[in-house]
Every structure is written in C-alpha cells, then in structure tokens.
Short mmCIF file of C-alpha atoms in Angstrom, two decimals:
data_model
loop_
_atom_site.label_atom_id
_atom_site.label_comp_id
_atom_site.label_asym_id
_atom_site.label_seq_id
_atom_site.Cartn_x
_atom_site.Cartn_y
_atom_site.Cartn_z
CA GLU A 1 -55.39 30.41 -16.65
CA ALA A 2 -55.41 31.40 -12.96
CA ASP A 3 -52.62 33.81 -12.20
CA ILE A 4 -51.63 37.08 -10.57
CA TYR A 5 -50.90 40.10 -12.71
CA GLN A 6 -49.09 43.33 -12.03
CA THR A 7 -48.99 46.40 -14.23
CA PRO A 8 -47.01 48.27 -15.26
CA ARG A 9 -43.89 46.09 -15.38
CA TYR A 10 -41.62 49.15 -15.40
CA LEU A 11 -42.43 52.74 -14.48
CA VAL A 12 -40.24 55.82 -14.60
CA ILE A 13 -41.81 59.00 -13.25
CA GLY A 14 -40.87 62.40 -11.89
CA THR A 15 -40.92 63.47 -8.27
CA GLY A 16 -44.29 64.56 -6.96
CA LYS A 17 -46.42 62.49 -9.31
CA LYS A 18 -49.27 60.35 -8.08
CA ILE A 19 -49.05 56.74 -9.19
CA THR A 20 -51.08 53.57 -8.79
CA LEU A 21 -49.56 50.13 -9.15
CA GLU A 22 -52.10 47.58 -10.23
CA CYS A 23 -52.41 44.01 -8.97
CA SER A 24 -55.08 41.52 -9.92
CA GLN A 25 -55.48 37.81 -9.28
CA THR A 26 -57.87 35.32 -10.84
CA MET A 27 -57.50 32.58 -8.23
CA GLY A 28 -60.16 33.79 -5.83
CA HIS A 29 -57.68 34.23 -3.00
CA ASP A 30 -58.81 36.26 0.00
CA LYS A 31 -55.35 37.15 1.24
CA MET A 32 -53.20 39.55 -0.72
CA TYR A 33 -49.88 41.24 0.00
CA TRP A 34 -47.56 43.97 -1.19
CA TYR A 35 -43.82 43.56 -0.72
CA GLN A 36 -41.02 46.03 -1.42
CA GLN A 37 -37.71 44.65 -2.60
CA ASP A 38 -34.50 46.57 -3.25
CA PRO A 39 -31.97 44.99 -5.66
CA GLY A 40 -30.37 41.89 -4.19
CA MET A 41 -32.16 42.34 -0.90
CA GLU A 42 -34.90 40.63 1.05
CA LEU A 43 -38.59 41.33 0.67
CA HIS A 44 -40.29 43.60 3.17
CA LEU A 45 -44.02 43.45 3.75
CA ILE A 46 -45.63 46.89 3.38
CA HIS A 47 -49.36 46.09 3.16
CA TYR A 48 -51.69 43.12 3.33
CA SER A 49 -55.36 42.31 3.16
CA TYR A 50 -57.52 39.48 4.45
CA GLY A 51 -60.33 40.20 2.05
CA VAL A 52 -62.68 42.88 0.75
CA ASN A 53 -62.54 46.10 2.82
CA SER A 54 -59.65 44.74 4.88
CA THR A 55 -56.24 46.45 4.73
CA GLU A 56 -53.35 46.34 7.15
CA LYS A 57 -49.92 47.91 7.31
CA GLY A 58 -46.96 45.60 7.18
CA ASP A 59 -43.66 45.58 8.99
CA LEU A 60 -41.92 48.17 6.82
CA SER A 61 -43.23 51.70 7.11
CA SER A 62 -44.46 52.94 3.77
CA GLU A 63 -46.01 56.16 2.54
CA SER A 64 -48.16 54.21 0.11
CA THR A 65 -51.80 53.28 0.60
CA VAL A 66 -53.85 50.34 -0.60
CA SER A 67 -57.49 49.49 -1.14
CA ARG A 68 -59.45 46.28 -1.48
CA ILE A 69 -62.85 46.93 -2.98
CA ARG A 70 -62.96 43.69 -4.95
CA THR A 71 -61.49 40.32 -4.05
CA GLU A 72 -59.41 40.14 -7.19
CA HIS A 73 -57.98 43.67 -7.13
CA PHE A 74 -55.42 45.15 -4.68
CA PRO A 75 -53.93 48.41 -6.02
CA LEU A 76 -51.16 50.36 -4.33
CA THR A 77 -51.07 54.15 -4.53
CA LEU A 78 -48.34 56.70 -3.91
CA GLU A 79 -49.83 60.19 -3.64
CA SER A 80 -46.53 61.98 -4.23
CA ALA A 81 -43.66 59.88 -5.44
CA ARG A 82 -40.10 60.60 -4.28
CA PRO A 83 -36.70 59.16 -5.26
CA SER A 84 -36.68 57.20 -1.99
CA HIS A 85 -39.65 55.21 -3.37
CA THR A 86 -37.49 53.78 -6.13
CA SER A 87 -37.70 50.02 -5.67
CA GLN A 88 -39.34 46.88 -6.90
CA TYR A 89 -42.88 46.23 -5.69
CA LEU A 90 -44.15 42.67 -5.61
CA CYS A 91 -47.78 41.72 -5.19
CA ALA A 92 -48.74 38.29 -3.88
CA SER A 93 -51.81 36.30 -2.93
CA SER A 94 -52.15 33.13 -0.91
CA ASP A 95 -54.18 29.99 -1.11
CA ASP A 96 -55.05 30.42 2.57
CA ARG A 97 -54.34 26.87 3.58
CA ALA A 98 -54.63 26.21 7.25
CA TYR A 99 -50.99 25.24 7.41
CA GLY A 100 -48.05 26.52 5.46
CA GLU A 101 -49.90 28.60 2.96
CA LYS A 102 -48.26 29.09 -0.42
CA LEU A 103 -47.76 32.57 -1.81
CA PHE A 104 -48.29 33.27 -5.51
CA PHE A 105 -46.31 36.26 -6.73
CA GLY A 106 -46.80 38.65 -9.60
CA SER A 107 -43.91 39.62 -11.88
CA GLY A 108 -43.38 42.85 -10.01
CA THR A 109 -43.30 46.56 -10.88
CA GLN A 110 -39.90 48.19 -11.04
CA LEU A 111 -40.45 51.81 -10.04
CA SER A 112 -37.91 54.53 -10.65
CA VAL A 113 -38.62 58.04 -9.38
CA LEU A 114 -36.39 60.74 -10.81
CA ALA B 1 -38.45 38.99 16.95
CA GLN B 2 -37.90 36.30 14.39
CA THR B 3 -35.02 36.60 11.96
CA VAL B 4 -33.89 34.63 8.92
CA THR B 5 -30.22 34.55 7.90
CA GLN B 6 -28.77 33.41 4.62
CA SER B 7 -25.02 33.63 4.94
CA GLN B 8 -24.19 32.84 1.32
CA PRO B 9 -24.83 35.84 -0.95
CA GLU B 10 -23.73 33.85 -3.99
CA MET B 11 -23.21 30.21 -4.83
CA SER B 12 -22.28 28.41 -8.00
CA VAL B 13 -22.62 24.85 -9.20
CA GLN B 14 -21.84 22.87 -12.28
CA GLU B 15 -24.71 21.41 -14.25
CA ALA B 16 -25.73 17.93 -12.99
CA GLU B 17 -23.92 18.47 -9.67
CA THR B 18 -25.44 18.98 -6.22
CA VAL B 19 -25.47 22.24 -4.28
CA THR B 20 -26.67 23.14 -0.79
CA LEU B 21 -27.95 26.58 0.20
CA SER B 22 -27.84 27.47 3.87
CA CYS B 23 -30.48 29.14 6.01
CA THR B 24 -30.69 29.67 9.73
CA TYR B 25 -33.48 31.30 11.67
CA ASP B 26 -34.13 32.52 15.14
CA THR B 27 -37.40 32.04 16.96
CA SER B 28 -38.78 31.18 20.36
CA GLU B 29 -41.93 29.69 18.91
CA SER B 30 -42.68 26.01 18.43
CA ASP B 31 -45.34 26.39 15.75
CA TYR B 32 -43.99 27.75 12.48
CA TYR B 33 -43.39 27.05 8.84
CA LEU B 34 -40.34 27.38 6.64
CA PHE B 35 -40.16 27.97 2.92
CA TRP B 36 -37.73 28.24 0.06
CA TYR B 37 -38.76 30.56 -2.76
CA LYS B 38 -37.05 30.88 -6.12
CA GLN B 39 -36.87 34.18 -8.02
CA PRO B 40 -35.52 33.71 -11.58
CA PRO B 41 -34.23 36.82 -13.36
CA SER B 42 -37.16 38.98 -14.51
CA ARG B 43 -39.65 36.25 -13.67
CA GLN B 44 -42.17 35.53 -10.99
CA MET B 45 -41.10 34.26 -7.61
CA ILE B 46 -42.32 30.74 -7.01
CA LEU B 47 -42.47 28.40 -4.07
CA VAL B 48 -39.87 25.62 -4.22
CA ILE B 49 -40.55 23.72 -1.05
CA ARG B 50 -42.06 24.15 2.41
CA GLN B 51 -41.69 22.47 5.77
CA GLU B 52 -43.94 22.39 8.81
CA ALA B 53 -41.92 22.65 12.02
CA TYR B 54 -43.90 19.89 13.71
CA LYS B 55 -42.88 17.41 11.02
CA GLN B 56 -39.61 15.65 11.63
CA GLN B 57 -39.40 14.25 8.12
CA ASN B 58 -37.56 16.46 5.68
CA ALA B 59 -39.63 17.74 2.79
CA THR B 60 -38.72 16.76 -0.75
CA GLU B 61 -39.97 17.96 -4.14
CA ASN B 62 -38.34 16.09 -7.00
CA ARG B 63 -34.71 17.33 -7.17
CA PHE B 64 -35.20 19.69 -4.23
CA SER B 65 -34.94 18.58 -0.63
CA VAL B 66 -34.36 20.24 2.71
CA ASN B 67 -32.30 19.37 5.74
CA PHE B 68 -34.40 20.63 8.64
CA GLN B 69 -32.54 20.69 11.94
CA LYS B 70 -35.02 22.08 14.41
CA ALA B 71 -32.74 22.17 17.42
CA ALA B 72 -30.04 23.97 15.48
CA LYS B 73 -32.64 26.20 13.76
CA SER B 74 -31.22 25.34 10.40
CA PHE B 75 -33.11 24.85 7.13
CA SER B 76 -30.84 24.18 4.19
CA LEU B 77 -31.92 23.49 0.62
CA LYS B 78 -30.28 20.80 -1.46
CA ILE B 79 -30.59 20.87 -5.21
CA SER B 80 -29.60 17.65 -6.89
CA ASP B 81 -28.75 17.19 -10.56
CA SER B 82 -28.59 20.96 -11.04
CA GLN B 83 -29.98 22.37 -14.26
CA LEU B 84 -29.40 25.65 -16.03
CA GLY B 85 -32.94 26.65 -15.20
CA ASP B 86 -32.16 26.46 -11.50
CA ALA B 87 -30.17 29.69 -11.79
CA ALA B 88 -32.02 32.24 -9.67
CA MET B 89 -32.18 34.04 -6.37
CA TYR B 90 -33.29 31.71 -3.61
CA PHE B 91 -34.99 33.13 -0.55
CA CYS B 92 -35.52 31.31 2.71
CA ALA B 93 -38.64 32.43 4.58
CA TYR B 94 -40.24 31.88 7.96
CA ARG B 95 -43.83 32.18 9.01
CA SER B 96 -45.10 31.95 12.56
CA GLY B 97 -48.13 29.76 13.17
CA ASN B 98 -49.82 32.79 14.67
CA THR B 99 -49.48 35.27 11.81
CA ASP B 100 -49.84 35.54 8.06
CA LYS B 101 -46.58 37.41 7.57
CA LEU B 102 -43.55 35.89 5.91
CA ILE B 103 -40.09 36.94 7.04
CA PHE B 104 -37.56 36.62 4.25
CA GLY B 105 -33.81 36.19 4.32
CA THR B 106 -31.54 38.30 2.12
CA GLY B 107 -31.33 35.64 -0.54
CA THR B 108 -28.63 33.55 -2.23
CA ARG B 109 -27.89 34.04 -5.90
CA LEU B 110 -27.25 30.66 -7.51
CA GLN B 111 -25.32 30.40 -10.76
CA VAL B 112 -25.32 27.19 -12.73
CA PHE B 113 -22.47 26.59 -15.16
CA PRO B 114 -22.63 24.18 -18.13
#
C-alpha cells in the first residue's frame, strides 16, 4: 500500500547526540517536506526537496540538515541535539498536481532531548 | 507576507450536529489555494478539503464544506452530521500559486461529544 513512513515514532536522547530521523514514501512523489510542530501549534516548514539531489531550507531556521539521494528517502539529521530541538517532526510528500497539490503526511517523530 | 489566522483554539459539538471552524488569511495575491487539514490524536494528518481561489463555487467533500469569501479573505469549514471520529486538530493552510510552501494556521481543536 502506498504510504509515507517515519521512524522512529518516539525518540528520547541526551544532549550532544547525533540523530537521524527517517522518512520514506512509496508513492513516487518528487516533492518532500519536513515540518516542525510544537504541541498545539502550527507547522513550520524547515526543509523541502523537489527531487533527487535537491534540498532547500524552509521558512523556519533549523540546525538540522537533510539529504535526498533517492526519490523515496528524505532523512533529517541533527549533528548535536539540544533541548531546544525537542519537538514533533512531520515529514510529508506531495502529489505535485499543477493546482492545489495535496500533501501526504507521515505519523511524525516526537523528539525529546534531555 | 501571507498569514493564516484561526481564532478558535478549541471548539466542541454534539454528535450529529453541525459545527463551523473559522479561518481568515491575509494576502495580496490573486492566485492561491486554501486547504483544511485534519490531525487526529497520534495519527497522520490528512487533507480534508481544498479550494482554488479562482473558483467561486465552494468546495464540498461529503459532510465537509467550506464557505469561501474571497473579498473578506475568509475560509471557514463546516462539518455536518458530526461524528466521534471527527475529533481532531484542524489546520487551515494557504499556498501561493507561485510557491510550493504551505502556511499553516495555529489550529482548532475540535471535540465531539456523544
């Protein structure tokens, strides 16, 4: 079944650790996105990609980095996690329609940095 | 810069009744798209309904419909015959016709009571 998957679902780590949040989609979408969402708040775009080898920074400044080596895979990496990185991270892909594209979201990764 | 405002942090409705969630936005553009996304507790965010700004006819999807008032920059969501499964956070979102970035509102938490 075509879908978008994020792992891990929950992650608790100590300050200074390097982490990678995984995101994969099986829908063949070219466009992929990472959003950061604090509890009860709006989503903020932190990274996006138009396709393989394309990565762009979003509207919210983030110390994370992303890569897009394969169409289906869009991992997000934090080299040195800090408590300020505690948040929910949502990955999404789009069906790239010419008008009003629909976003498909993963279940999210809830990150807690102690 | 475009903004999206959801002035109702929380709403509640009785099962089988109708509820309307408000959303206003600010833009100077004429070409844009508006969306309502639903985020159930601990589940994936999904698209509920979308509206192209150039279309005067309000979008409908089964029990979900919008009241799009372009001049007033208002985009409310009406849920008819509310069901327990409608309980979720609802996010209004805006996308310019010139970009791939969605701008989200702060969300409205909808509770549905039996």
